[in-house]
């Protein structure tokens, strides 16, 4: 089949504390805080942070729900590692950098002939940097992470499965990936195309206890793949249903994109997204991305109740607007673009954020 999938759109994780997460992503991973908003499901205010490269490119965005209210259980059937590309020759910098921040790390390893290094978030989440010569995306830079070593965006993701068979069928038949090869316990898949962020590695762990599915600190929640249009989302849902994956969700309005979710056979929640015109620049100028808490319009009338229940945070200095950080400044015409009415039915949840939810 011709794949509707273009590559990874974002990866969504549940860390613990909000400030702890901000500090790790910005200071240790050197990411740009692209967006501060809130979880759009349920009635409990939870931050939703988006981190990415200098241009907030699709395929560079890690999103986090800091979920200190409840622990999760990491395990199989989950995304187990988020992979960023870094320039060739930069691994030694990253080893020293992780050590400097006392981030537990693996030392240099290799799979499919490429060097990589893993580090652990304070909440237990795993990240890796992988050397890649051809990634031309614009990195965000910080006082400690300069352009010659900074991450460019996603290389891909590692998904833990107990048995690769059914998950492999899902990636090939439902999402249009090709199997690239096997290296020990890693089974590599790639979606057709030319851009970065098109790799998924299944990591086979037959004995590993399945991880939790709900929101919980220390776990990955889902991986999202990009499709071109809302119409492609509808077609992707039909592909799932044709194959018998009839538990695909309705298509949800996430303000910056539209989303549809399905639980894959290995247990991993898979989202497909179609960008709304303007994307992350709908409600902020390129220079101001991530500098203030933004709510979808249908939550705005409850801003006071929402903010009163969120952990106070300080946006790290690295993520405040600065000149000269972006190699390719984005044209401001993309900012504050109203989205046209969608031609497809969209689901929104109009939450009620009571004042006492955080006390539970
Ligand atoms: Fe998502």
GROMACS .gro file of C-alpha atoms in nm, residues 143-320:
model
  178
  143UNK     CA    1   2.492   2.838   2.653
  144UNK     CA    2   2.624   2.481   2.684
  145UNK     CA    3   2.496   2.317   2.363
  146UNK     CA    4   2.638   2.488   2.055
  147UNK     CA    5   2.535   2.450   1.694
  148UNK     CA    6   2.812   2.201   1.610
  149UNK     CA    7   2.680   1.945   1.861
  150UNK     CA    8   2.310   2.030   1.913
  151UNK     CA    9   2.025   1.793   1.833
  152UNK     CA   10   1.850   1.846   1.498
  153UNK     CA   11   1.524   1.665   1.567
  154UNK     CA   12   1.411   1.308   1.591
  155UNK     CA   13   1.602   1.021   1.441
  156UNK     CA   14   1.315   0.799   1.549
  157UNK     CA   15   1.198   0.601   1.848
  158UNK     CA   16   1.252   0.268   2.019
  159UNK     CA   17   0.938   0.072   2.106
  160UNK     CA   18   0.954  -0.218   2.351
  161UNK     CA   19   0.752  -0.526   2.253
  162UNK     CA   20   0.738  -0.877   2.395
  163UNK     CA   21   0.678  -1.030   2.052
  164UNK     CA   22   0.750  -0.838   1.731
  165UNK     CA   23   0.514  -1.033   1.502
  166UNK     CA   24   0.182  -0.852   1.531
  167UNK     CA   25   0.346  -0.514   1.584
  168UNK     CA   26   0.548  -0.568   1.267
  169UNK     CA   27   0.229  -0.642   1.073
  170UNK     CA   28   0.074  -0.326   1.210
  171UNK     CA   29   0.365  -0.107   1.100
  172UNK     CA   30   0.378  -0.263   0.754
  173UNK     CA   31   0.009  -0.317   0.675
  174UNK     CA   32  -0.156  -0.033   0.864
  175UNK     CA   33   0.110   0.239   0.852
  176UNK     CA   34   0.305   0.154   0.535
  177UNK     CA   35   0.651   0.107   0.685
  178UNK     CA   36   0.917  -0.121   0.533
  179UNK     CA   37   1.134  -0.352   0.738
  180UNK     CA   38   1.496  -0.242   0.708
  181UNK     CA   39   1.672  -0.511   0.907
  182UNK     CA   40   1.747  -0.679   1.237
  183UNK     CA   41   2.038  -0.610   1.472
  184UNK     CA   42   2.020  -0.835   1.779
  185UNK     CA   43   1.696  -0.754   1.962
  186UNK     CA   44   1.630  -0.448   1.740
  187UNK     CA   45   1.398  -0.474   1.438
  188UNK     CA   46   1.416  -0.158   1.228
  189UNK     CA   47   1.132  -0.012   1.020
  190UNK     CA   48   1.129   0.292   0.797
  191UNK     CA   49   0.848   0.480   0.630
  192UNK     CA   50   0.903   0.589   0.266
  193UNK     CA   51   1.011   0.947   0.204
  194UNK     CA   52   1.321   1.159   0.215
  195UNK     CA   53   1.307   1.354   0.540
  196UNK     CA   54   1.437   1.262   0.884
  197UNK     CA   55   1.232   1.111   1.167
  198UNK     CA   56   1.110   0.811   0.968
  199UNK     CA   57   1.269   0.530   1.173
  200UNK     CA   58   1.109   0.306   1.434
  201UNK     CA   59   1.306   0.033   1.610
  202UNK     CA   60   1.112  -0.244   1.779
  203UNK     CA   61   1.313  -0.369   2.075
  204UNK     CA   62   1.215  -0.726   2.160
  205UNK     CA   63   1.195  -0.797   2.532
  206UNK     CA   64   0.998  -1.124   2.570
  207UNK     CA   65   1.018  -1.131   2.949
  208UNK     CA   66   0.942  -0.767   3.024
  209UNK     CA   67   0.621  -0.695   3.213
  210UNK     CA   68   0.379  -0.477   3.016
  211UNK     CA   69   0.385  -0.112   3.110
  212UNK     CA   70   0.084   0.091   3.217
  213UNK     CA   71  -0.138   0.249   2.951
  214UNK     CA   72  -0.280   0.549   3.137
  215UNK     CA   73  -0.106   0.874   3.224
  216UNK     CA   74   0.161   0.817   3.488
  217UNK     CA   75   0.498   0.966   3.574
  218UNK     CA   76   0.796   0.792   3.422
  219UNK     CA   77   0.623   0.647   3.116
  220UNK     CA   78   0.583   0.726   2.749
  221UNK     CA   79   0.221   0.776   2.651
  222UNK     CA   80   0.219   0.760   2.270
  223UNK     CA   81   0.397   0.822   1.943
  224UNK     CA   82   0.237   1.036   1.672
  225UNK     CA   83   0.290   1.010   1.297
  226UNK     CA   84   0.216   1.289   1.056
  227UNK     CA   85  -0.024   1.269   0.759
  228UNK     CA   86  -0.069   1.549   0.510
  229UNK     CA   87  -0.433   1.651   0.547
  230UNK     CA   88  -0.752   1.596   0.743
  231UNK     CA   89  -0.871   1.385   0.451
  232UNK     CA   90  -0.567   1.160   0.498
  233UNK     CA   91  -0.664   1.119   0.865
  234UNK     CA   92  -1.007   0.997   0.757
  235UNK     CA   93  -0.845   0.758   0.510
  236UNK     CA   94  -0.601   0.631   0.775
  237UNK     CA   95  -0.894   0.557   1.007
  238UNK     CA   96  -1.054   0.359   0.725
  239UNK     CA   97  -0.730   0.165   0.676
  240UNK     CA   98  -0.735   0.068   1.043
  241UNK     CA   99  -1.097  -0.041   1.025
  242UNK     CA  100  -1.043  -0.241   0.708
  243UNK     CA  101  -0.769  -0.436   0.886
  244UNK     CA  102  -0.983  -0.492   1.193
  245UNK     CA  103  -0.837  -0.225   1.420
  246UNK     CA  104  -1.182  -0.093   1.495
  247UNK     CA  105  -1.091   0.083   1.818
  248UNK     CA  106  -0.954   0.391   1.638
  249UNK     CA  107  -1.070   0.711   1.808
  250UNK     CA  108  -1.275   0.991   1.666
  251UNK     CA  109  -1.072   1.275   1.515
  252UNK     CA  110  -0.990   1.528   1.786
  253UNK     CA  111  -0.922   1.900   1.763
  254UNK     CA  112  -0.584   1.961   1.933
  255UNK     CA  113  -0.583   2.325   1.816
  256UNK     CA  114  -0.235   2.303   1.658
  257UNK     CA  115  -0.323   1.981   1.472
  258UNK     CA  116  -0.597   1.722   1.443
  259UNK     CA  117  -0.547   1.378   1.594
  260UNK     CA  118  -0.674   1.023   1.576
  261UNK     CA  119  -0.552   0.742   1.805
  262UNK     CA  120  -0.543   0.365   1.792
  263UNK     CA  121  -0.396   0.104   2.029
  264UNK     CA  122  -0.145  -0.104   1.831
  265UNK     CA  123  -0.114  -0.483   1.884
  266UNK     CA  124   0.202  -0.460   2.094
  267UNK     CA  125   0.025  -0.224   2.335
  268UNK     CA  126   0.173   0.106   2.213
  269UNK     CA  127  -0.073   0.389   2.159
  270UNK     CA  128  -0.028   0.532   1.808
  271UNK     CA  129  -0.160   0.871   1.705
  272UNK     CA  130  -0.187   1.016   1.355
  273UNK     CA  131  -0.192   1.391   1.314
  274UNK     CA  132  -0.270   1.642   1.041
  275UNK     CA  133  -0.135   1.991   1.094
  276UNK     CA  134  -0.370   2.288   1.114
  277UNK     CA  135  -0.253   2.582   0.897
  278UNK     CA  136  -0.012   2.788   1.107
  279UNK     CA  137   0.059   2.496   1.340
  280UNK     CA  138   0.251   2.608   1.647
  281UNK     CA  139   0.260   2.962   1.505
  282UNK     CA  140  -0.117   3.003   1.522
  283UNK     CA  141  -0.114   3.180   1.856
  284UNK     CA  142   0.245   3.302   1.903
  285UNK     CA  143   0.501   3.481   1.693
  286UNK     CA  144   0.807   3.273   1.601
  287UNK     CA  145   1.021   3.468   1.847
  288UNK     CA  146   0.776   3.425   2.137
  289UNK     CA  147   0.718   3.050   2.109
  290UNK     CA  148   0.691   2.887   2.450
  291UNK     CA  149   0.724   3.200   2.658
  292UNK     CA  150   0.375   3.210   2.810
  293UNK     CA  151   0.094   2.974   2.902
  294UNK     CA  152  -0.153   2.947   2.613
  295UNK     CA  153  -0.489   2.776   2.630
  296UNK     CA  154  -0.715   2.659   2.351
  297UNK     CA  155  -0.994   2.916   2.301
  298UNK     CA  156  -1.253   2.680   2.449
  299UNK     CA  157  -1.061   2.671   2.781
  300UNK     CA  158  -0.982   3.041   2.804
  301UNK     CA  159  -1.284   3.128   3.021
  302UNK     CA  160  -1.143   2.894   3.290
  303UNK     CA  161  -0.789   3.032   3.290
  304UNK     CA  162  -0.794   3.135   3.656
  305UNK     CA  163  -0.908   2.792   3.777
  306UNK     CA  164  -0.652   2.621   3.554
  307UNK     CA  165  -0.354   2.835   3.652
  308UNK     CA  166  -0.433   2.812   4.023
  309UNK     CA  167  -0.385   2.433   4.009
  310UNK     CA  168  -0.062   2.422   3.808
  311UNK     CA  169   0.287   2.404   3.955
  312UNK     CA  170   0.452   2.746   3.933
  313UNK     CA  171   0.740   2.731   3.684
  314UNK     CA  172   1.021   2.949   3.563
  315UNK     CA  173   1.098   2.928   3.194
  316UNK     CA  174   1.472   2.867   3.173
  317UNK     CA  175   1.684   3.147   3.034
  318UNK     CA  176   1.779   2.930   2.734
  319UNK     CA  177   1.423   2.936   2.610
  320UNK     CA  178   1.347   3.299   2.626
   0.00000   0.00000   0.00000
